mmCIF file of C-alpha atoms and ligand atoms in Angstrom:
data_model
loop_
_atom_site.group_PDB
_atom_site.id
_atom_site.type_symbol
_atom_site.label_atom_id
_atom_site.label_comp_id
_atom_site.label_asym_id
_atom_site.label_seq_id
_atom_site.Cartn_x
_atom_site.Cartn_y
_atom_site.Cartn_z
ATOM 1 C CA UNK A 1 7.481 25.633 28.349
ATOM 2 C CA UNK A 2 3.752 25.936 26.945
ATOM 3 C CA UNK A 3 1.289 25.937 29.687
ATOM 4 C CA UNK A 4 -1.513 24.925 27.525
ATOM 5 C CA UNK A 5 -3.083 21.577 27.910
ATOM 6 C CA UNK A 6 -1.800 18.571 26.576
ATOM 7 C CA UNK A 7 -2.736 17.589 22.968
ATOM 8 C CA UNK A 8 -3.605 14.155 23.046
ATOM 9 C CA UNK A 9 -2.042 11.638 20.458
ATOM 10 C CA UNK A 10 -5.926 10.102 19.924
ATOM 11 C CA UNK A 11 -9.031 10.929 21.042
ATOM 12 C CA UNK A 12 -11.998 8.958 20.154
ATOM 13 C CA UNK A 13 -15.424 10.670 19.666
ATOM 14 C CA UNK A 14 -18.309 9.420 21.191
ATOM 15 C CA UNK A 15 -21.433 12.082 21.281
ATOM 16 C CA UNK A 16 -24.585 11.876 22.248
ATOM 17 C CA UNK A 17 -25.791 10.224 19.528
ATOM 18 C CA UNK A 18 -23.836 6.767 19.764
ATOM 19 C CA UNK A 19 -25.481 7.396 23.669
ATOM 20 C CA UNK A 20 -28.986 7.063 23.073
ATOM 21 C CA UNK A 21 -28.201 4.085 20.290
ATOM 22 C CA UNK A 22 -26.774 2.296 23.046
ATOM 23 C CA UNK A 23 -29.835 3.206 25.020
ATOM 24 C CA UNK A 24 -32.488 2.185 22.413
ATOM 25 C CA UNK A 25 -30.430 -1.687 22.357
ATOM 26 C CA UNK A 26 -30.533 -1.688 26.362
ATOM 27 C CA UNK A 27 -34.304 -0.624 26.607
ATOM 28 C CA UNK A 28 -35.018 -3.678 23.763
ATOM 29 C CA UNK A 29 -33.539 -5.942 26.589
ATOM 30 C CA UNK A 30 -32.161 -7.442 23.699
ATOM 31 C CA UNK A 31 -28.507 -6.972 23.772
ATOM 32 C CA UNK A 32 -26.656 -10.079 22.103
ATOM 33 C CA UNK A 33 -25.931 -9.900 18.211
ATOM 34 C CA UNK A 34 -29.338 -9.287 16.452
ATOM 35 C CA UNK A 35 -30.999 -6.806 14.366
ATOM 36 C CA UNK A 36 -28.164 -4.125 15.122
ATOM 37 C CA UNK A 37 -25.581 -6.309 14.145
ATOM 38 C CA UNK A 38 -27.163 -7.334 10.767
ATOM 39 C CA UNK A 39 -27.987 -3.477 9.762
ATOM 40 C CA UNK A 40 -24.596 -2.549 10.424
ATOM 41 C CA UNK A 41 -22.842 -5.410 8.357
ATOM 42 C CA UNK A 42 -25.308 -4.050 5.491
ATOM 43 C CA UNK A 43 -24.521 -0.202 6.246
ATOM 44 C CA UNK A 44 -20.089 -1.119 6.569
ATOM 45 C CA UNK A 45 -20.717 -3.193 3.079
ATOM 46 C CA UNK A 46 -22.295 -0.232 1.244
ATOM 47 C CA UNK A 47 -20.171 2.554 2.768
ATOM 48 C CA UNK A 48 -16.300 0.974 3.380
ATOM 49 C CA UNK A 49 -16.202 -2.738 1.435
ATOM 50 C CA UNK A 50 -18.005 -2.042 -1.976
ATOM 51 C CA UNK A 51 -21.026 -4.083 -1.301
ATOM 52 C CA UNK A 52 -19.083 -7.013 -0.422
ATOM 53 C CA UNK A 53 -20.791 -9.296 2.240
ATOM 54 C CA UNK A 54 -19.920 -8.115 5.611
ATOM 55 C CA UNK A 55 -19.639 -9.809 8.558
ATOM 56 C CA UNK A 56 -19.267 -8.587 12.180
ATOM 57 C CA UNK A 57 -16.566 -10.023 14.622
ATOM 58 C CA UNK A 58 -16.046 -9.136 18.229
ATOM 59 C CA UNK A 59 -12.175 -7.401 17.003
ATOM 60 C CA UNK A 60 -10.043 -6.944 14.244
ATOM 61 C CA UNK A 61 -7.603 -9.839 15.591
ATOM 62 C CA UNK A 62 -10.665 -12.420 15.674
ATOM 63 C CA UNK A 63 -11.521 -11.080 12.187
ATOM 64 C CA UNK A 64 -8.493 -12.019 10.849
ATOM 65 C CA UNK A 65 -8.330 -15.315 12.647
ATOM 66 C CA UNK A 66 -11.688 -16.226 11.238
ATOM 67 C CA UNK A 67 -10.961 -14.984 8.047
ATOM 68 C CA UNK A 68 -7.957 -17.330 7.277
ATOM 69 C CA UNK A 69 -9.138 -20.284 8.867
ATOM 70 C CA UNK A 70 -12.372 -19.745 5.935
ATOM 71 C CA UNK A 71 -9.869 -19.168 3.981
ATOM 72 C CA UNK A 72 -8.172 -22.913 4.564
ATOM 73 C CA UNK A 73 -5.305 -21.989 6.618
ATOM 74 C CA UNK A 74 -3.857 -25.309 8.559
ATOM 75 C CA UNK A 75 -1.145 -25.582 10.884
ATOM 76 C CA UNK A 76 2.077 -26.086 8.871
ATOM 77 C CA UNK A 77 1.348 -23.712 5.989
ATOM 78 C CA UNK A 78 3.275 -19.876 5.402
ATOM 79 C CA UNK A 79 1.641 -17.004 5.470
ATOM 80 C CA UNK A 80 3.862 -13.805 4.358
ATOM 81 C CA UNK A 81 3.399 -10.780 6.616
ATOM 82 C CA UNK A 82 5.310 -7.372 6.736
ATOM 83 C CA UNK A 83 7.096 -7.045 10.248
ATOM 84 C CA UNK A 84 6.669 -3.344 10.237
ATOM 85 C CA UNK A 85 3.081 -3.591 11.736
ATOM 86 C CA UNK A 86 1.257 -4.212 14.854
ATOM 87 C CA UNK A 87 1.603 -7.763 16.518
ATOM 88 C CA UNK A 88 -1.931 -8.643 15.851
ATOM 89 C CA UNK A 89 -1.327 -9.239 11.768
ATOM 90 C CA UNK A 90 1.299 -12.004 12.536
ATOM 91 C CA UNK A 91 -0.947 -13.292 15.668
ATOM 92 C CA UNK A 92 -3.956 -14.274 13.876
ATOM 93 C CA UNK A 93 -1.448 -16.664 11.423
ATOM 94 C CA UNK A 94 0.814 -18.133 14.735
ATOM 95 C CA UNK A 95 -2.334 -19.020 16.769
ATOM 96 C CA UNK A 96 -3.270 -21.282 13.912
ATOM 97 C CA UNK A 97 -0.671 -23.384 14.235
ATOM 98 C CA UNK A 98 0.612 -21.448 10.741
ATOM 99 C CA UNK A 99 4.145 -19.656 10.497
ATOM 100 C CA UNK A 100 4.047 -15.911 9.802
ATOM 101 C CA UNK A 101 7.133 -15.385 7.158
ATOM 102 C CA UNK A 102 8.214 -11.341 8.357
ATOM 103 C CA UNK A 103 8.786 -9.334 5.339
ATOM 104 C CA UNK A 104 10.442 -5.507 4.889
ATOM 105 C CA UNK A 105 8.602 -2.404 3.774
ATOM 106 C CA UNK A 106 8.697 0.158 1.313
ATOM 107 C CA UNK A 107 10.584 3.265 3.085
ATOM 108 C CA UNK A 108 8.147 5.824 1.646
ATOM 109 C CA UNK A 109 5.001 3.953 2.676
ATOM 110 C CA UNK A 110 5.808 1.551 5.288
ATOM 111 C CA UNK A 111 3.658 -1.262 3.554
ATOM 112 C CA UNK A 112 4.782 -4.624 1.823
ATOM 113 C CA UNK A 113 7.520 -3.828 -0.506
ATOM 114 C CA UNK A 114 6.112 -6.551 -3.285
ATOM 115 C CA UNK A 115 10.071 -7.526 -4.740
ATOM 116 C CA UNK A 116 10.685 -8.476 -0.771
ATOM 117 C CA UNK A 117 6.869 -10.304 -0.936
ATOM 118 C CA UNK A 118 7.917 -12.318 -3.928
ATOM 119 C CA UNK A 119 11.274 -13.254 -2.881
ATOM 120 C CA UNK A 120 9.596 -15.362 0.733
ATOM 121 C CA UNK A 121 7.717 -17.449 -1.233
ATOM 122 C CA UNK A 122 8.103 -21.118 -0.650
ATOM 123 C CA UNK A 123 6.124 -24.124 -1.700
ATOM 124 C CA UNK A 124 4.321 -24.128 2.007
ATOM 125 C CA UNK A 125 3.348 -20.475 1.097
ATOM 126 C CA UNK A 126 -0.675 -20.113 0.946
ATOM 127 C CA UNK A 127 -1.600 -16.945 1.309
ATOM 128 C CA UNK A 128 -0.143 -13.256 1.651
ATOM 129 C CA UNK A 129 -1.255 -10.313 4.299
ATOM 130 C CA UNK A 130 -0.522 -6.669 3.419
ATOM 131 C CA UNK A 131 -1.432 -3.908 5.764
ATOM 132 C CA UNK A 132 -2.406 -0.736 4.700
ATOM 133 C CA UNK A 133 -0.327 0.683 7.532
ATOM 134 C CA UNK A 134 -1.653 3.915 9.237
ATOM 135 C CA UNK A 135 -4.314 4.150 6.360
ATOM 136 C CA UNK A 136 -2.077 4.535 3.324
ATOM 137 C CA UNK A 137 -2.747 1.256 0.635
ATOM 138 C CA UNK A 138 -0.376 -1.179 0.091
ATOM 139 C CA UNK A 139 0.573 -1.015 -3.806
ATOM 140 C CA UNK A 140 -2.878 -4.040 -4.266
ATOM 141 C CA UNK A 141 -1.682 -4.348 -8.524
ATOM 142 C CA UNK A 142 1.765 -5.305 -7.738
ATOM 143 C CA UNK A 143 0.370 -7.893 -4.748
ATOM 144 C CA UNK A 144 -2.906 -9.105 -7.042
ATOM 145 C CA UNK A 145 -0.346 -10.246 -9.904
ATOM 146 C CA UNK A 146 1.973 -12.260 -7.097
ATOM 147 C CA UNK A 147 -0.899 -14.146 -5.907
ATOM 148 C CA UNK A 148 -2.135 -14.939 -9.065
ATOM 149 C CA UNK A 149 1.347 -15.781 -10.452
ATOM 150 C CA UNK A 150 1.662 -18.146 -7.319
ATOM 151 C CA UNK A 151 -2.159 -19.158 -6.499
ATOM 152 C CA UNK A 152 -1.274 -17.176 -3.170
ATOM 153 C CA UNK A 153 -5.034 -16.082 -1.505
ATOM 154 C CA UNK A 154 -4.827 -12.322 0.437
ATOM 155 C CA UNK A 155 -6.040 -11.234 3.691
ATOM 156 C CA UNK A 156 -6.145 -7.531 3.588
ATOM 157 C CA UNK A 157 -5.592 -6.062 6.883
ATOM 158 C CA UNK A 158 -7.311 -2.928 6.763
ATOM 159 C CA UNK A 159 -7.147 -2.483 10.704
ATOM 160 C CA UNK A 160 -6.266 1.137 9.908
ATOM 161 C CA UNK A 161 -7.287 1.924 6.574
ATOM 162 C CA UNK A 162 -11.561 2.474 6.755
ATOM 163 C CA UNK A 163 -12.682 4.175 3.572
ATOM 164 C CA UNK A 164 -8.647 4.489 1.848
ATOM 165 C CA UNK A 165 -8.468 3.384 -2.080
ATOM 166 C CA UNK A 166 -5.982 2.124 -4.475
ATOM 167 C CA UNK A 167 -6.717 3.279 -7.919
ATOM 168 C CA UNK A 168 -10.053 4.258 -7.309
ATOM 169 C CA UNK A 169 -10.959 0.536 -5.554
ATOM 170 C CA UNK A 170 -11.478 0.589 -1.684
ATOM 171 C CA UNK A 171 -8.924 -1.229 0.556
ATOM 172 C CA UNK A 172 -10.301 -4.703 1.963
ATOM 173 C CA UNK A 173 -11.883 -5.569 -1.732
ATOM 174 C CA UNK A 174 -8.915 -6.925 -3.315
ATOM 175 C CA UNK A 175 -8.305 -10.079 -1.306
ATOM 176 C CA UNK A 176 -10.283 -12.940 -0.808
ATOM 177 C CA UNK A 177 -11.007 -10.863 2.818
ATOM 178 C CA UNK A 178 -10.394 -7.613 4.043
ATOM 179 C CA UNK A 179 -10.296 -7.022 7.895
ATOM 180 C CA UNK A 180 -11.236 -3.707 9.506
ATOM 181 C CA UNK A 181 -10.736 -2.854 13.156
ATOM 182 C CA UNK A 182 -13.614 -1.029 15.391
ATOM 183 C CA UNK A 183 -10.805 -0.448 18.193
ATOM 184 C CA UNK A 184 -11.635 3.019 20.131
ATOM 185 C CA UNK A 185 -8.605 4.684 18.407
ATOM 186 C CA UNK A 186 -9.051 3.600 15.422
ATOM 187 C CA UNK A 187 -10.862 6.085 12.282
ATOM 188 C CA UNK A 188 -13.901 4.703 13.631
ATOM 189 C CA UNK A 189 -14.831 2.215 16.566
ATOM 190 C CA UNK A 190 -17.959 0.216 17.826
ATOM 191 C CA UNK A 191 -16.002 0.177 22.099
ATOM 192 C CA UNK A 192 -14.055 -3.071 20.313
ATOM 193 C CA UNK A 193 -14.930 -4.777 17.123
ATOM 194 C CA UNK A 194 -13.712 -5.682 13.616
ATOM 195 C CA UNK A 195 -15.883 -6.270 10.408
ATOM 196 C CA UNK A 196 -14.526 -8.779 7.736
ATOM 197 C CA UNK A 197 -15.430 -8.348 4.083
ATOM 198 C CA UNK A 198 -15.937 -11.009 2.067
ATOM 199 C CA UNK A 199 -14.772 -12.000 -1.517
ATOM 200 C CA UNK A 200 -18.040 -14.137 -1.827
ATOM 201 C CA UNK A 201 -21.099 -15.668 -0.032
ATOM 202 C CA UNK A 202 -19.387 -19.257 0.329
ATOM 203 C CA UNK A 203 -16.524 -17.634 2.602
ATOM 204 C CA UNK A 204 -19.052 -15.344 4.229
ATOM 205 C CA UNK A 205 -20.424 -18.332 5.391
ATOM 206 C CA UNK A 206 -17.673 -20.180 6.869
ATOM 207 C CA UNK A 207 -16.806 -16.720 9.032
ATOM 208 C CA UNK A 208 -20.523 -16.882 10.047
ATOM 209 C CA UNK A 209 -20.212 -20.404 11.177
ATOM 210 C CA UNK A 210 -16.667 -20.121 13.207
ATOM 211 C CA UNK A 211 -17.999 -16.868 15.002
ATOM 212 C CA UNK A 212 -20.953 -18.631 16.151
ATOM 213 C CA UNK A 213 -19.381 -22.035 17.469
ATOM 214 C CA UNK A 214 -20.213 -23.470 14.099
ATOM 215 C CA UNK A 215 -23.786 -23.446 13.807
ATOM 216 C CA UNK A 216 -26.137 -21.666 11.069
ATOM 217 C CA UNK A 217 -28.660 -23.811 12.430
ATOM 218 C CA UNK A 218 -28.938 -23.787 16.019
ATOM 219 C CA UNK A 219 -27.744 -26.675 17.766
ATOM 220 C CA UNK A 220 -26.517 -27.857 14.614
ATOM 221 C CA UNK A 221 -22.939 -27.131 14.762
ATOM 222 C CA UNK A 222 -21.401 -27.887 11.175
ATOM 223 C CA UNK A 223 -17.723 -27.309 12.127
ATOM 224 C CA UNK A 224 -15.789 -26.699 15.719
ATOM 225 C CA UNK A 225 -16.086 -22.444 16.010
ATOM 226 C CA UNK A 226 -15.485 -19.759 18.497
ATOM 227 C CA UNK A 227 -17.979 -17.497 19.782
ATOM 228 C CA UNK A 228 -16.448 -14.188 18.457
ATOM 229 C CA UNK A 229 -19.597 -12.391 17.906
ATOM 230 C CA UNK A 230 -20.756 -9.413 18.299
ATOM 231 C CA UNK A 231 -23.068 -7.644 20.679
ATOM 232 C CA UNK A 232 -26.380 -5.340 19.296
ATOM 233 C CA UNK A 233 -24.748 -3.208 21.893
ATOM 234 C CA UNK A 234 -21.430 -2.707 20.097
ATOM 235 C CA UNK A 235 -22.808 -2.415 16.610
ATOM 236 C CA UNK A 236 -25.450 0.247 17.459
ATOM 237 C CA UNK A 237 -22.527 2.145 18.160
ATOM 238 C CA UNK A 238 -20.731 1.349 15.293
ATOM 239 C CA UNK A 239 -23.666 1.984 12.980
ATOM 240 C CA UNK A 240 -23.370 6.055 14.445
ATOM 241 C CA UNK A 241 -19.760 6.030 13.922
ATOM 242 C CA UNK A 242 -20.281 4.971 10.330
ATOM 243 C CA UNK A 243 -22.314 8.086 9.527
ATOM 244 C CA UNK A 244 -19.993 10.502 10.837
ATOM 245 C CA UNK A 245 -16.568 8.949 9.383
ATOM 246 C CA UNK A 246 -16.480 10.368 6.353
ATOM 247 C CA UNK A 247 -16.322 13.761 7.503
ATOM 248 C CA UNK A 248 -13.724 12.542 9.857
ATOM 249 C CA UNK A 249 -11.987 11.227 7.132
ATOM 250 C CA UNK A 250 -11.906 14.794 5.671
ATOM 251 C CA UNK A 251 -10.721 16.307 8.730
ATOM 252 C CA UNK A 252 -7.468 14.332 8.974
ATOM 253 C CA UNK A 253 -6.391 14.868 5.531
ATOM 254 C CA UNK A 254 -7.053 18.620 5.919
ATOM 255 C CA UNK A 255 -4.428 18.236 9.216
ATOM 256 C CA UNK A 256 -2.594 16.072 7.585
ATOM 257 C CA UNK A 257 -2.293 18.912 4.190
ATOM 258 C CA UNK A 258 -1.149 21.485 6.820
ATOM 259 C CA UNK A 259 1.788 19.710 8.543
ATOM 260 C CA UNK A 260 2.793 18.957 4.793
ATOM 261 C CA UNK A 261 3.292 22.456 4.047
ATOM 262 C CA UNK A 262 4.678 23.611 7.547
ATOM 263 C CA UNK A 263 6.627 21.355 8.517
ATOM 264 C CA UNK A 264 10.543 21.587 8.478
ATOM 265 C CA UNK A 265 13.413 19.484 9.574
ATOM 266 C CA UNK A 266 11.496 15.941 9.572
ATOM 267 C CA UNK A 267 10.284 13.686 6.986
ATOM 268 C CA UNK A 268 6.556 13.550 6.068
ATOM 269 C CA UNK A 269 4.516 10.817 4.899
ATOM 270 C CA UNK A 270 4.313 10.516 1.356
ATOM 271 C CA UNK A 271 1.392 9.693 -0.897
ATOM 272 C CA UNK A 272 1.403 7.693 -3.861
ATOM 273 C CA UNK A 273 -0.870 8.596 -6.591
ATOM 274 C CA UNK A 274 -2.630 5.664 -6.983
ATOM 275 C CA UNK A 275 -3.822 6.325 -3.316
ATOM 276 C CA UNK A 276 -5.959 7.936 -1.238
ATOM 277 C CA UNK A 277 -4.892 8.189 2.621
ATOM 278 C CA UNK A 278 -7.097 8.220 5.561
ATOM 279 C CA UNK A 279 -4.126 9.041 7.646
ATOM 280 C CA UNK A 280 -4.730 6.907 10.834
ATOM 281 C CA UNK A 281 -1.687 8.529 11.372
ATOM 282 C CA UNK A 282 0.506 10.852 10.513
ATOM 283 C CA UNK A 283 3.613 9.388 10.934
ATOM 284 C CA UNK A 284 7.145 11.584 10.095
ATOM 285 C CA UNK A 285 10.381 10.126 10.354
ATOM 286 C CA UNK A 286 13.083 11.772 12.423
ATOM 287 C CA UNK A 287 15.748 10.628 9.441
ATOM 288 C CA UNK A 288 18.921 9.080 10.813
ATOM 289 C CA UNK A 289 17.792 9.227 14.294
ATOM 290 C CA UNK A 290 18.924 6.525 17.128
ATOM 291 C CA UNK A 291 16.148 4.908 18.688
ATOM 292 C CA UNK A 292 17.147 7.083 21.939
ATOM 293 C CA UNK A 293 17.690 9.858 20.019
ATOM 294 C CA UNK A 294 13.810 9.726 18.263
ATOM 295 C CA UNK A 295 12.282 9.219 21.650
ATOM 296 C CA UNK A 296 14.561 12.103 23.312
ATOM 297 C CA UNK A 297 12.371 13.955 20.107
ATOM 298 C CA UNK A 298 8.942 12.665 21.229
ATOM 299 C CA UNK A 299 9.921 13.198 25.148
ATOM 300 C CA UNK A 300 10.419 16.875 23.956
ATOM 301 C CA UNK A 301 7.667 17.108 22.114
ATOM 302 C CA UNK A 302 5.161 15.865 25.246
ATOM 303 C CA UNK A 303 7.173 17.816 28.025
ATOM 304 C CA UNK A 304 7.982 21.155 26.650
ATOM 305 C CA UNK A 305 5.179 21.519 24.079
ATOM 306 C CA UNK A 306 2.289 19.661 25.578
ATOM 307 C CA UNK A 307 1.926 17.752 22.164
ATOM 308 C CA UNK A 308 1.209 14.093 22.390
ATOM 309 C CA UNK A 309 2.920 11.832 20.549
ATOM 310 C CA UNK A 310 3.337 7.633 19.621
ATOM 311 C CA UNK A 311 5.850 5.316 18.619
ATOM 312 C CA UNK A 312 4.212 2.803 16.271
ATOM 313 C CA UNK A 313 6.162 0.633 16.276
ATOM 314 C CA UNK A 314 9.608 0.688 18.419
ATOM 315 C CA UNK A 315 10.453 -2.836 17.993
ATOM 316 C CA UNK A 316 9.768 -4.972 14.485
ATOM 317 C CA UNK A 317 7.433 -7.740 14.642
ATOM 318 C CA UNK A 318 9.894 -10.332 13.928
ATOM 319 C CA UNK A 319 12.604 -9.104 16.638
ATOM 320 C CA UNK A 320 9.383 -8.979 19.884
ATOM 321 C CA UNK A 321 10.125 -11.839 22.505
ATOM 322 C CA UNK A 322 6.945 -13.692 21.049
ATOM 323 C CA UNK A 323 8.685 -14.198 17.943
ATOM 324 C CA UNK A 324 12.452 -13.712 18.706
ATOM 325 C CA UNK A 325 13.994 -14.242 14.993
ATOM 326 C CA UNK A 326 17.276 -12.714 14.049
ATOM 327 C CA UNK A 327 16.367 -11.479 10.313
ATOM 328 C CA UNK A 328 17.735 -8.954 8.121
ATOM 329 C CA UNK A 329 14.986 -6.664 7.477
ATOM 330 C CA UNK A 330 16.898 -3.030 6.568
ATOM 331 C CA UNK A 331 14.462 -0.676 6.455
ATOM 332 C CA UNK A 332 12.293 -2.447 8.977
ATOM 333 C CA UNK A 333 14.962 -1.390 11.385
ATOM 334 C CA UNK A 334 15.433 1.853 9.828
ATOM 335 C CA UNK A 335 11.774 2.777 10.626
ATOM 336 C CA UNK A 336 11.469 1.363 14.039
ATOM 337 C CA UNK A 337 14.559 3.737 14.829
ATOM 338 C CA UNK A 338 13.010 7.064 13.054
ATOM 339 C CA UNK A 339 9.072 7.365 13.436
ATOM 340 C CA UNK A 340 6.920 9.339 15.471
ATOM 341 C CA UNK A 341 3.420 9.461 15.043
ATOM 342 C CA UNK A 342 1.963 13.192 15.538
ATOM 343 C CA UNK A 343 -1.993 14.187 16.646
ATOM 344 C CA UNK A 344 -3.838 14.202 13.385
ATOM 345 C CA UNK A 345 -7.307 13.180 14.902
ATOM 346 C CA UNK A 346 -10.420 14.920 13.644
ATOM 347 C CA UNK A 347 -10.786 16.922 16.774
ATOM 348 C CA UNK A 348 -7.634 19.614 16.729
ATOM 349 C CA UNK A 349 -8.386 22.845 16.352
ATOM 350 C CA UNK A 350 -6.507 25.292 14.219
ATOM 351 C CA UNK A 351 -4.697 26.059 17.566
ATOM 352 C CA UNK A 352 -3.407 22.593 17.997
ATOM 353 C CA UNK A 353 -2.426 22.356 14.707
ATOM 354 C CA UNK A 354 -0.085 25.763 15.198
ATOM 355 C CA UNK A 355 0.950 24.122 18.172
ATOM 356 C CA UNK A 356 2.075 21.041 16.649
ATOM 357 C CA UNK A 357 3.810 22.380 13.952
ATOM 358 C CA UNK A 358 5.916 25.150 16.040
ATOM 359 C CA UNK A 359 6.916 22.651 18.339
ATOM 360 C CA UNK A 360 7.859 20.245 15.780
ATOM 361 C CA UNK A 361 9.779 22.572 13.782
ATOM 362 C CA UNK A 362 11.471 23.914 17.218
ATOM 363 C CA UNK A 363 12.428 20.339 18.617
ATOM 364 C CA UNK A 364 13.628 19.757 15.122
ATOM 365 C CA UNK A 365 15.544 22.755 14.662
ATOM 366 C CA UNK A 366 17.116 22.189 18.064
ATOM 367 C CA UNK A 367 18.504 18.419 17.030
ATOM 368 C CA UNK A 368 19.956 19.154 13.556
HETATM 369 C C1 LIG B 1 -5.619 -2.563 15.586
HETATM 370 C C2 LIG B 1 -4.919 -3.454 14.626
HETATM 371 C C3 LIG B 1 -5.210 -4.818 14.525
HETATM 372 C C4 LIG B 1 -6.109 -5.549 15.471
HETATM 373 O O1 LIG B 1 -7.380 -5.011 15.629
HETATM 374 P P1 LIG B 1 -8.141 -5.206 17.029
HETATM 375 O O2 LIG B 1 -9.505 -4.685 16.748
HETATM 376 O O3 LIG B 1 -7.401 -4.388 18.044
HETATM 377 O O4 LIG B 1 -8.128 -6.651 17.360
HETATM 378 C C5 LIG B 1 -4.577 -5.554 13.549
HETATM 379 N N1 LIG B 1 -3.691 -4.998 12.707
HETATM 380 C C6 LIG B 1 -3.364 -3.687 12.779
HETATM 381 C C7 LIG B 1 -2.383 -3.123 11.802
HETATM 382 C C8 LIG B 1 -3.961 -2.872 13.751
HETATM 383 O O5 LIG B 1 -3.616 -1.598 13.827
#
């Protein structure tokens, strides 16, 4: 038993300086989406999205709503999806009235395996939406040349995956959009947000319009929209968190680099050279575990050890009630069985590294 305080499994970081931007908007008495919001779609284009036009959304889900209904999405039409991911990336295509087709992964990286990609194409397919899942890229060549091949458009979802690249190119600049999540445990967060980068001005436009009930002009409402904007407030926060993230960034790969070399008895992630990972998280895989027998792992990790833990994500997309389809997806299954997601966050000390890795290597020990 380790008396020490619990590690958490996230811990978002909000100093004093994200306080008193939040206290410049509120003494402005402006607070709604204005100058803030406009400097930090500039700031997120020249830092995360190569320059691309940015444009601020109110989350990462209405982001990639937005996105795909710019992009022409209509009820009716196929969008292919991994179903080793968060709920969200199939969401945004179901709400539109369009059918998320559930794909399996790559075992080593978790993301779109592009042979499984190709295979789910039909002729109602329009589009395609990799996730660089827990900030490690999705193989973008292999998926550029099947959309081409099959006039597919992409919707990157980059909810995880601020700042990662694929040969040298950042994540949410190979699609026509790339979404990015400002949740509070994500690598950075405006209190809830998401930012969608845009292949051009034209589609820029169209996600401008549907966050803002249609209307460039006010009162002049081109098209039916939402109102998914968001606040000064919000982005004045973000704009902070944007200064400080790459030295996060740093941070979790230097965690990340120790567990690689002390670790024992589990699997850890792996890294494809044509990638850079941002580790959102550093997910291991307790290999041939039962579901029961991988949570028995994380219950020991949390209760003896003090070491915080997550399960993303115990059940596959395709299989939750909201979805409830019976497919064969092999190593979907495999991985909703096996992983466990350990503290990587840019706060641990060199103590709560040691930590993690002794009680890793002891709960793993003790199971084999
Ligand atoms: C967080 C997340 C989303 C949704 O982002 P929100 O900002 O929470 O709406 C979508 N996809 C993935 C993979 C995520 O992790």
């Amino acid at each position: 038993m380790n008396d020490d305080a619990m590690i958490p499994a996230a811990r978002p970081l909000i100093g004093d300086e994200e306080r008193e931007a939040v206290d410049r908007v509120l003494r402005s008495g402006m607070v709604a989406q204005g100058p803030e919001v406009a400097a930090f779609e500039q700031e997120f284009s020249a830092e995360l999205a190569g320059s691309r036009e940015c444009v601020a959304v109110n989350s990462g889900t209405s982001g990639q709503h937005l996105g795909m209904l710019a992009a022409g999405l209509r009820p009716g039409d196929e969008v292919i999806v991994p179903s080793f991911t968060f709920a969200a990336t199939a969401n945004a295509v179901a709400v539109s009235g369009a059918t998320p087709v559930f794909v399996d992964v790559d075992p080593e990286t978790f993301c779109m395996d592009p042979a499984a990609l190709e295979a789910a194409i039909t002729e109602r397919t329009v589009g395609i939406q990799p996730v660089h899942l827990y900030g490690h890229p999705a193989p973008m060549d292999a998926i550029v040349a099947i959309a081409e091949r099959h006039g597919l458009w992409i919707a990157e979802d980059a909810a995880q995956a601020h700042g990662a690249t694929w040969q040298g190119r950042q994540v949410g600049t190979f699609g026509v959009f790339g979404m990015f999540s400002l949740y509070p445990t994500k690598n950075m967060t405006s209190g809830e947000g998401g930012m969608v980068a845009c292949e051009d001005h034209e589609l820029a436009r169209r996600v401008r319009l549907l966050r803002n009930q249609g209307m460039e002009v006010q009162y002049a409402n081109e098209v039916a929209g939402f109102n998914n904007r968001m606040t000064d407030i919000h982005a004045a926060i973000g704009r902070v968190q944007l200064t400080k993230l790459a030295g996060w960034t740093a941070q979790r790969q230097a965690n990340a680099a120790f567990f690689d070399v002390n670790l024992r008895g589990v699997v850890t992630p792996m890294v494809r050279a044509d990638a850079t990972h941002v580790y959102h998280q550093y997910t291991i895989r307790v290999e041939g575990a039962t579901a029961a027998e991988r949570d028995a792992f994380a219950a020991a990790l949390r209760e003896e050890h003090k070491v915080g833990c997550g399960v993303y994500y115990p059940t596959p997309v395709h299989r939750l009630p909201s979805y409830g389809l019976d497919l064969d997806l092999p190593v979907t299954e495999t991985l909703a069985r096996e992983v466990l997601a350990l503290p990587v966050h840019p706060s641990l000390t060199e103590t709560d590294r040691e930590r993690i890795v002794e009680a890793v290597n002891t709960v793993a020990k003790a199971g084999a």
